[in-house]
């Protein structure tokens, strides 16, 4: 077994946390649990303009909802805190200035206007954009003059070595090499005193003793800069593993076009956390060498996790596949557990019930649910006192209104008197009754389905009757009979 790792996710709270983040999260989390290491959550909130209120809370809530946890980070603390970058500002400044003192970084006084003009000029000349290093070569006197002339505080830029190349080894992709001359002197401390991502995440990864960085592959091109920073500080870099982004079924990067992207939207739509964890953990990996097995419990995922199982190509997030898996997990739930989970979805749809009643209804829908939120539509009939349907639906297919009435009246009598009001005996008795009154059982059942549930698509009929009970069933069929009588009377008047 690999030695214990310390890994992290380091989201920027610039929006509601999306499924892609949780894909990366799960790999990190499973890696930590597999090796008996630690998993850390760090909040990278240095881009003050893009902060979104509630994003951090939503992240922590989503982790808890998934049934997972973090060893160090917001709320739980830990030995290397604080775990929120805006609470660590002096540390970053100190390190940026340490590099300036060592001649490895420098103050840059160039105004935004000058930088914009430079960019424009570079675009026109069709040369790669980048800072022209003007402030890197200022004499002390020029520096003083520039500082006096500048309107505000300077930024600090890293002085990238002008020659040579930088190589890092990516655990997934092997060695990756960049020529240093292609890197520009990037900003490490902004004029507002906040560090950039490049500096802040690296200082934190170092002091938080992160051993392995598993992150999105959009950072590959920045990693050579990070390596140079590690060298400048004289620090050992962590191992790197860059993960491909989640894709939609069309092979394009997963986006809102493909469906919901915020993780908590999946909770609200009635996905089970177990199903999401299972699904997110297996896409983009090959847990089962034969590629057949897809259902894994959390302990199985932890035991099987291996970086070598991660595919280089992006993982496809296919909602239909997730739906299938969610339905599977719903079918596996013990009935009382499913009832408990359905309760809030029923409540939200205005269907108020106690747990005991919902437990009786669960067998009607357990096999049919893809998501918990599908339940209210299927079970509404069990909660309402008055059903809304047209009386003509009570006329059986191929039957006269009178024949239908006769069958319904006989059925009502049976419902009142049958000794055992339960699924199987009800069905057997109704089949006999259909024979006795000379209609097909299919015809009778459809009439009863309308009478009892108010629709022609509903959970199994006799199990539904059993679940709502004799009293309710009888009352509904009695109402149906009255409605059919009224219809017949009306038609009689119309004929005269
Ligand atoms: N704050 C960065 C992000 O939002 C973290 C990247 C990393 O894991 O290093 O993507």
Coordinates of C-alpha atoms and ligand atoms in Angstrom, one line a residue:
X1 CA 0.0 0.0 0.0
X2 CA 1.2 3.5 -0.8
X3 CA 2.4 5.6 2.2
X4 CA -0.1 8.0 3.7
X5 CA -0.7 11.0 1.6
X6 CA -1.8 14.5 2.5
X7 CA -4.1 15.8 -0.3
X8 CA -6.5 18.7 -0.6
X9 CA -9.1 20.4 -2.6
X10 CA -8.6 24.1 -2.8
X11 CA -11.7 25.6 -4.4
X12 CA -12.2 29.3 -5.0
X13 CA -15.7 30.3 -3.8
X14 CA -16.6 32.0 -7.0
X15 CA -19.9 30.1 -7.6
X16 CA -22.0 27.2 -6.4
X17 CA -19.7 24.1 -6.2
X18 CA -20.3 22.0 -9.3
X19 CA -20.1 18.3 -10.1
X20 CA -16.6 18.7 -11.7
X21 CA -15.2 19.9 -8.4
X22 CA -16.7 16.9 -6.6
X23 CA -15.1 14.5 -9.2
X24 CA -11.7 16.0 -8.2
X25 CA -12.7 16.0 -4.6
X26 CA -13.6 12.3 -4.6
X27 CA -10.3 11.2 -6.2
X28 CA -8.4 13.2 -3.5
X29 CA -10.7 12.0 -0.7
X30 CA -10.4 8.3 -1.8
X31 CA -6.7 8.6 -2.2
X32 CA -6.4 9.9 1.4
X33 CA -8.7 7.2 2.8
X34 CA -7.0 4.5 0.8
X35 CA -3.6 5.3 2.1
X36 CA -4.7 6.2 5.7
X37 CA -3.6 9.8 5.0
X38 CA -5.3 13.2 5.5
X39 CA -7.7 15.1 3.3
X40 CA -7.8 18.9 3.6
X41 CA -10.2 21.5 2.5
X42 CA -8.7 24.9 1.8
X43 CA -10.6 28.0 0.7
X44 CA -8.8 30.1 -2.0
X45 CA -10.7 33.4 -1.7
X46 CA -8.0 35.8 -2.9
X47 CA -10.0 36.9 -6.0
X48 CA -12.1 39.3 -4.0
X49 CA -14.1 40.6 -7.0
X50 CA -15.4 37.2 -7.8
X51 CA -16.5 35.9 -4.4
X52 CA -20.0 34.5 -4.3
X53 CA -21.8 34.6 -1.0
X54 CA -22.8 31.2 0.3
X55 CA -20.4 29.3 -1.9
X56 CA -18.3 28.0 1.0
X57 CA -21.3 27.0 3.0
X58 CA -22.7 25.2 0.0
X59 CA -19.4 23.3 -0.5
X60 CA -19.3 22.1 3.1
X61 CA -23.0 21.2 3.0
X62 CA -22.5 19.2 -0.1
X63 CA -19.6 17.3 1.3
X64 CA -21.7 16.4 4.3
X65 CA -24.7 15.5 2.2
X66 CA -22.5 13.1 0.3
X67 CA -21.7 11.4 3.6
X68 CA -18.0 12.4 3.3
X69 CA -15.8 14.5 5.5
X70 CA -12.5 16.4 5.7
X71 CA -9.8 16.1 8.3
X72 CA -8.5 19.7 8.3
X73 CA -10.2 22.8 7.0
X74 CA -13.0 25.3 7.7
X75 CA -15.0 24.5 10.8
X76 CA -12.9 21.6 11.9
X77 CA -9.5 23.4 12.1
X78 CA -6.3 21.6 12.2
X79 CA -2.6 22.0 12.9
X80 CA -1.7 24.1 9.8
X81 CA -4.6 26.6 9.8
X82 CA -6.2 28.9 9.2
X83 CA -7.5 27.1 6.1
X84 CA -8.9 30.2 4.4
X85 CA -6.5 32.2 2.4
X86 CA -7.9 35.7 3.3
X87 CA -6.9 34.9 6.9
X88 CA -3.3 34.2 5.9
X89 CA -2.4 37.4 4.1
X90 CA 0.8 38.3 6.1
X91 CA 2.3 34.9 5.3
X92 CA 2.0 35.5 1.5
X93 CA 3.4 39.1 1.7
X94 CA 6.3 37.9 3.8
X95 CA 7.2 35.2 1.2
X96 CA 6.8 37.6 -1.7
X97 CA 9.1 40.1 -0.1
X98 CA 11.6 37.4 0.8
X99 CA 11.9 36.6 -2.9
X100 CA 12.3 40.3 -3.6
X101 CA 15.1 40.5 -1.1
X102 CA 16.8 37.5 -2.7
X103 CA 16.6 39.1 -6.1
X104 CA 14.2 36.5 -7.3
X105 CA 11.2 38.8 -7.6
X106 CA 10.7 42.6 -8.1
X107 CA 8.3 45.4 -7.6
X108 CA 6.5 46.4 -10.8
X109 CA 5.1 49.9 -11.0
X110 CA 3.6 49.7 -14.5
X111 CA 0.1 51.1 -14.7
X112 CA -2.9 49.2 -16.0
X113 CA -2.9 51.6 -18.9
X114 CA 0.7 50.8 -19.9
X115 CA 0.0 47.0 -19.6
X116 CA -3.1 47.3 -21.8
X117 CA -1.2 49.3 -24.4
X118 CA 1.6 46.7 -24.3
X119 CA -0.9 43.9 -24.8
X120 CA -2.4 45.7 -27.8
X121 CA 0.9 46.3 -29.3
X122 CA 1.8 42.6 -28.9
X123 CA -1.4 41.6 -30.5
X124 CA -0.8 43.8 -33.5
X125 CA 2.7 42.5 -33.9
X126 CA 1.3 38.9 -33.4
X127 CA 3.8 38.1 -30.7
X128 CA 2.8 36.1 -27.6
X129 CA 1.4 38.4 -24.9
X130 CA 3.4 38.9 -21.7
X131 CA 5.0 41.5 -19.5
X132 CA 8.1 43.0 -21.1
X133 CA 10.0 43.0 -17.8
X134 CA 10.6 46.7 -17.8
X135 CA 10.6 47.0 -14.0
X136 CA 12.9 44.0 -13.7
X137 CA 15.9 46.1 -14.9
X138 CA 15.3 49.5 -13.2
X139 CA 18.3 51.0 -11.5
X140 CA 17.7 52.0 -7.8
X141 CA 17.2 55.6 -8.9
X142 CA 14.7 54.7 -11.6
X143 CA 12.9 52.5 -9.2
X144 CA 12.5 55.3 -6.7
X145 CA 11.2 57.6 -9.4
X146 CA 8.8 55.0 -10.6
X147 CA 7.5 54.4 -7.1
X148 CA 7.0 58.2 -6.6
X149 CA 5.2 58.5 -9.9
X150 CA 3.0 55.5 -9.5
X151 CA -0.5 56.2 -8.2
X152 CA -0.8 53.2 -5.9
X153 CA 1.1 50.3 -4.4
X154 CA 3.2 48.2 -6.8
X155 CA 2.7 44.5 -7.6
X156 CA 5.4 42.0 -7.1
X157 CA 6.4 39.9 -10.1
X158 CA 8.5 36.7 -10.1
X159 CA 11.7 37.0 -12.1
X160 CA 11.5 33.9 -14.3
X161 CA 14.9 32.6 -15.3
X162 CA 15.5 33.7 -18.9
X163 CA 17.2 30.5 -20.0
X164 CA 16.9 26.8 -19.5
X165 CA 13.9 24.6 -19.1
X166 CA 11.7 23.3 -16.4
X167 CA 10.4 19.7 -16.2
X168 CA 8.0 18.2 -13.9
X169 CA 6.7 14.6 -13.8
X170 CA 2.9 14.3 -14.0
X171 CA 1.7 11.0 -12.3
X172 CA -0.8 10.6 -15.1
X173 CA 1.0 12.0 -18.1
X174 CA 4.7 11.5 -17.4
X175 CA 7.4 14.2 -17.8
X176 CA 6.3 17.6 -19.1
X177 CA 8.9 20.2 -20.1
X178 CA 8.6 23.9 -20.7
X179 CA 11.2 26.4 -21.9
X180 CA 11.6 29.1 -19.3
X181 CA 11.9 31.8 -22.0
X182 CA 8.2 31.1 -22.8
X183 CA 7.1 32.0 -19.3
X184 CA 6.5 35.7 -18.5
X185 CA 7.3 37.4 -15.2
X186 CA 4.0 36.6 -13.5
X187 CA 2.5 38.5 -10.6
X188 CA 2.7 36.9 -7.2
X189 CA 1.4 39.7 -5.1
X190 CA -1.3 42.1 -6.4
X191 CA -1.5 45.8 -5.7
X192 CA -4.4 45.2 -3.3
X193 CA -2.1 43.2 -1.1
X194 CA -3.6 39.8 -2.0
X195 CA -1.5 37.1 -3.4
X196 CA -2.2 35.5 -6.8
X197 CA -3.2 31.9 -6.9
X198 CA 0.4 30.9 -8.0
X199 CA 2.0 32.2 -4.9
X200 CA -0.8 31.5 -2.4
X201 CA -1.6 27.9 -3.2
X202 CA 2.1 27.0 -3.3
X203 CA 2.9 28.6 0.1
X204 CA -0.1 26.8 1.5
X205 CA 0.7 23.5 -0.1
X206 CA 4.1 23.8 1.4
X207 CA 3.2 24.7 4.9
X208 CA 0.2 22.4 5.0
X209 CA 2.6 19.6 4.0
X210 CA 0.6 18.5 1.0
X211 CA 2.3 15.5 -0.6
X212 CA 0.2 15.1 -3.8
X213 CA -1.7 17.7 -5.8
X214 CA -4.5 16.2 -7.8
X215 CA -6.1 19.0 -9.7
X216 CA -7.7 20.0 -13.0
X217 CA -5.5 19.9 -16.1
X218 CA -6.2 23.6 -16.8
X219 CA -3.2 24.1 -14.4
X220 CA -0.7 22.1 -16.4
X221 CA 0.7 25.1 -18.1
X222 CA 1.1 26.9 -14.8
X223 CA 2.9 24.1 -13.1
X224 CA 6.3 25.0 -14.6
X225 CA 5.9 28.4 -12.9
X226 CA 5.1 26.7 -9.7
X227 CA 8.2 24.5 -10.0
X228 CA 10.3 27.6 -10.5
X229 CA 8.8 29.1 -7.4
X230 CA 9.5 26.0 -5.4
X231 CA 13.1 26.2 -6.5
X232 CA 13.3 29.9 -5.6
X233 CA 12.1 29.1 -2.1
X234 CA 14.3 26.0 -1.9
X235 CA 11.4 23.8 -1.2
X236 CA 10.6 20.3 -2.2
X237 CA 7.6 20.3 -4.6
X238 CA 4.7 17.8 -4.1
X239 CA 3.8 15.2 -6.7
X240 CA 1.4 16.4 -9.4
X241 CA -1.4 14.6 -11.1
X242 CA -3.6 16.6 -13.5
X243 CA -7.0 15.4 -14.1
X244 CA -9.0 15.8 -17.3
X245 CA -12.3 17.7 -17.0
X246 CA -15.7 16.1 -16.9
X247 CA -17.3 15.9 -20.4
X248 CA -20.9 15.8 -21.5
X249 CA -22.1 12.8 -23.6
X250 CA -21.3 14.9 -26.7
X251 CA -17.6 15.0 -25.7
X252 CA -17.7 18.7 -24.9
X253 CA -16.7 20.1 -21.5
X254 CA -19.5 19.6 -19.0
X255 CA -21.7 22.7 -18.8
X256 CA -25.2 23.8 -18.0
X257 CA -26.2 22.8 -21.5
X258 CA -25.9 19.2 -20.4
X259 CA -28.1 19.6 -17.3
X260 CA -27.5 20.8 -13.7
X261 CA -24.0 21.5 -12.8
X262 CA -24.3 22.5 -9.1
X263 CA -24.0 19.5 -6.9
X264 CA -26.8 20.5 -4.5
X265 CA -29.2 20.6 -7.4
X266 CA -28.8 16.9 -7.6
X267 CA -29.8 16.5 -4.0
X268 CA -32.8 18.7 -4.6
X269 CA -33.8 16.6 -7.7
X270 CA -33.8 13.5 -5.5
X271 CA -30.6 11.8 -6.3
X272 CA -29.2 9.6 -3.5
X273 CA -25.7 10.7 -2.2
X274 CA -24.6 7.0 -2.4
X275 CA -25.4 6.9 -6.1
X276 CA -23.6 10.2 -6.9
X277 CA -20.5 9.1 -5.0
X278 CA -20.5 5.7 -6.7
X279 CA -21.1 7.3 -10.1
X280 CA -18.6 10.1 -9.8
X281 CA -15.9 7.8 -8.4
X282 CA -16.1 5.3 -11.3
X283 CA -16.4 7.6 -14.3
X284 CA -12.9 8.3 -15.7
X285 CA -11.4 5.3 -13.9
X286 CA -11.2 1.6 -14.5
X287 CA -11.9 0.1 -11.1
X288 CA -13.0 -3.2 -12.6
X289 CA -10.3 -4.4 -15.0
X290 CA -13.0 -6.2 -17.0
X291 CA -15.0 -3.0 -17.2
X292 CA -18.3 -4.7 -16.2
X293 CA -18.8 -4.0 -12.6
X294 CA -20.2 -0.5 -11.8
X295 CA -21.7 -0.7 -8.4
X296 CA -19.2 -0.2 -5.6
X297 CA -19.9 0.7 -2.0
X298 CA -17.8 3.4 -0.3
X299 CA -15.6 0.9 1.5
X300 CA -15.0 -0.9 -1.8
X301 CA -14.1 2.3 -3.5
X302 CA -11.7 3.2 -0.8
X303 CA -10.1 -0.3 -0.9
X304 CA -9.8 -0.3 -4.7
X305 CA -8.6 3.3 -5.3
X306 CA -5.4 3.5 -7.3
X307 CA -4.0 6.4 -9.2
X308 CA -3.2 4.0 -12.0
X309 CA -6.9 3.4 -12.5
X310 CA -7.5 7.0 -13.6
X311 CA -7.9 7.5 -17.3
X312 CA -6.1 10.2 -19.1
X313 CA -9.0 11.0 -21.3
X314 CA -11.8 13.0 -19.8
X315 CA -14.6 11.2 -18.0
X316 CA -18.1 11.4 -19.5
X317 CA -20.8 12.5 -17.1
X318 CA -23.9 10.9 -18.6
X319 CA -27.2 11.8 -16.8
X320 CA -28.9 8.7 -18.1
X321 CA -26.3 6.5 -16.6
X322 CA -26.6 8.4 -13.3
X323 CA -30.4 8.0 -13.4
X324 CA -30.0 4.3 -13.9
X325 CA -27.6 4.0 -11.0
X326 CA -29.9 6.2 -8.8
X327 CA -32.8 3.9 -9.6
X328 CA -30.7 0.9 -8.7
X329 CA -29.7 2.5 -5.3
X330 CA -33.3 3.4 -4.6
X331 CA -34.4 -0.2 -5.2
X332 CA -31.8 -1.4 -2.7
X333 CA -33.0 0.8 0.1
X334 CA -34.8 -0.8 3.0
X335 CA -38.4 0.4 2.9
X336 CA -38.4 2.5 6.1
X337 CA -35.2 4.2 4.9
X338 CA -36.8 5.1 1.5
X339 CA -39.9 6.3 3.3
X340 CA -37.8 8.6 5.5
X341 CA -36.0 10.0 2.4
X342 CA -39.3 10.5 0.5
X343 CA -41.0 12.5 3.3
X344 CA -39.3 15.9 2.5
X345 CA -40.1 15.5 -1.2
X346 CA -43.7 14.8 -0.5
X347 CA -43.9 17.7 1.9
X348 CA -42.3 20.0 -0.7
X349 CA -45.1 19.0 -3.1
X350 CA -47.7 19.8 -0.5
X351 CA -48.5 16.2 0.4
X352 CA -48.4 16.0 4.1
X353 CA -48.2 12.6 5.8
X354 CA -46.7 10.8 8.7
X355 CA -43.9 8.4 8.2
X356 CA -46.0 5.3 8.9
X357 CA -48.4 6.2 6.1
X358 CA -45.5 6.8 3.7
X359 CA -44.0 3.5 4.6
X360 CA -47.2 1.8 3.5
X361 CA -46.9 3.6 0.1
X362 CA -43.3 2.8 -0.5
X363 CA -43.9 -0.7 -2.0
X364 CA -46.1 1.0 -4.7
X365 CA -43.3 3.1 -6.1
X366 CA -39.9 1.6 -5.0
X367 CA -39.4 -0.2 -8.3
X368 CA -40.5 2.7 -10.4
X369 CA -38.5 5.6 -9.1
X370 CA -35.6 7.1 -10.9
X371 CA -35.3 10.0 -8.5
X372 CA -36.9 10.7 -5.1
X373 CA -38.6 13.7 -6.7
X374 CA -40.6 11.4 -9.0
X375 CA -42.6 10.1 -6.0
X376 CA -45.1 13.0 -5.5
X377 CA -46.6 12.6 -9.0
X378 CA -47.0 8.9 -8.5
X379 CA -48.4 9.1 -5.0
X380 CA -50.5 12.2 -5.1
X381 CA -53.7 10.1 -5.4
X382 CA -53.0 8.6 -1.9
X383 CA -53.1 12.1 -0.3
X384 CA -56.0 13.9 -1.9
X385 CA -59.6 13.6 -0.8
X386 CA -61.1 14.6 -4.1
X387 CA -59.9 13.2 -7.4
X388 CA -60.1 15.3 -10.5
X389 CA -61.1 13.3 -13.6
X390 CA -63.8 13.2 -16.1
X391 CA -66.8 11.0 -15.4
X392 CA -66.7 9.5 -18.9
X393 CA -63.4 7.8 -18.0
X394 CA -65.5 5.5 -15.8
X395 CA -67.0 3.9 -18.9
X396 CA -65.0 0.9 -19.6
X397 CA -63.4 0.5 -23.0
X398 CA -66.0 -1.2 -25.3
X399 CA -68.7 -1.1 -22.6
X400 CA -71.9 0.8 -22.3
X401 CA -72.2 3.3 -19.4
X402 CA -74.9 1.0 -17.9
X403 CA -72.7 -2.1 -18.0
X404 CA -69.9 -0.1 -16.5
X405 CA -72.2 1.1 -13.8
X406 CA -73.3 -2.4 -13.0
X407 CA -69.7 -3.6 -12.7
X408 CA -68.7 -0.7 -10.6
X409 CA -71.7 -1.1 -8.2
X410 CA -70.9 -4.8 -7.8
X411 CA -67.2 -3.9 -7.1
X412 CA -68.3 -1.4 -4.5
X413 CA -70.2 -4.0 -2.7
X414 CA -67.3 -6.4 -2.8
X415 CA -64.9 -3.7 -1.4
X416 CA -67.2 -3.1 1.5
X417 CA -67.5 -6.8 2.4
X418 CA -64.4 -8.6 1.4
X419 CA -62.9 -10.0 4.7
X420 CA -59.3 -9.5 3.9
X421 CA -58.7 -6.0 2.4
X422 CA -55.3 -6.8 0.8
X423 CA -53.6 -6.9 -2.6
X424 CA -53.8 -10.6 -3.6
X425 CA -57.3 -11.4 -2.3
X426 CA -58.7 -8.2 -3.8
X427 CA -57.3 -9.0 -7.2
X428 CA -58.6 -12.6 -7.1
X429 CA -62.0 -11.5 -6.0
X430 CA -62.3 -8.8 -8.6
X431 CA -61.3 -11.2 -11.4
X432 CA -64.2 -13.5 -10.3
X433 CA -66.5 -10.5 -10.1
X434 CA -65.7 -9.4 -13.6
X435 CA -66.6 -12.9 -14.9
X436 CA -69.8 -12.9 -12.9
X437 CA -71.0 -9.5 -14.3
X438 CA -69.8 -10.4 -17.8
X439 CA -67.0 -7.8 -18.3
X440 CA -63.3 -8.4 -18.9
X441 CA -61.1 -8.0 -15.9
X442 CA -59.0 -5.5 -17.8
X443 CA -62.1 -3.4 -18.4
X444 CA -63.1 -3.5 -14.8
X445 CA -59.6 -2.8 -13.5
X446 CA -59.4 0.3 -15.7
X447 CA -62.7 1.6 -14.4
X448 CA -61.5 1.0 -10.8
X449 CA -58.1 2.6 -11.5
X450 CA -59.9 5.8 -12.5
X451 CA -62.2 5.6 -9.5
X452 CA -59.4 5.0 -7.0
X453 CA -56.5 7.0 -8.3
X454 CA -58.0 9.5 -10.7
X455 CA -55.7 8.5 -13.5
X456 CA -55.0 5.6 -15.9
X457 CA -51.3 5.5 -15.1
X458 CA -50.8 4.6 -11.5
X459 CA -48.9 2.2 -9.3
X460 CA -50.3 -1.3 -9.1
X461 CA -54.1 -1.0 -8.5
X462 CA -54.8 -3.5 -5.7
X463 CA -51.6 -2.7 -3.8
X464 CA -52.7 0.9 -4.0
X465 CA -56.1 0.0 -2.5
X466 CA -54.5 -1.9 0.3
X467 CA -52.1 1.0 1.0
X468 CA -54.8 3.7 1.2
X469 CA -57.1 1.3 3.1
X470 CA -60.7 0.1 2.8
X471 CA -62.3 3.3 4.0
X472 CA -60.7 5.6 1.5
X473 CA -61.1 3.1 -1.3
X474 CA -64.8 2.6 -0.6
X475 CA -65.4 6.3 -0.4
X476 CA -63.8 6.9 -3.7
X477 CA -65.6 4.1 -5.5
X478 CA -68.9 5.4 -4.0
X479 CA -68.2 8.8 -5.4
X480 CA -67.3 7.3 -8.8
X481 CA -70.6 5.5 -8.8
X482 CA -72.5 8.7 -8.1
X483 CA -70.6 10.4 -10.9
X484 CA -71.4 7.7 -13.3
X485 CA -75.1 7.8 -12.3
X486 CA -75.1 11.5 -12.9
X487 CA -73.5 11.0 -16.3
X488 CA -76.1 8.4 -17.3
X489 CA -79.0 10.6 -16.0
X490 CA -77.6 13.6 -18.0
X491 CA -77.3 11.5 -21.1
X492 CA -80.9 10.3 -20.6
X493 CA -82.1 13.9 -20.4
X494 CA -80.1 14.8 -23.5
X495 CA -81.7 11.9 -25.5
X496 CA -85.2 13.1 -24.7
Ligands
LIG1 N1 -8.3 27.5 -6.4 C1 -7.9 26.7 -7.5 C2 -9.2 26.4 -8.3 O1 -10.2 26.9 -8.0 C3 -7.3 25.4 -7.0 C4 -6.5 24.7 -8.0 C5 -5.6 23.7 -7.3 O2 -6.1 22.7 -6.9 O3 -4.4 23.9 -7.2 O4 -9.2 25.7 -9.3

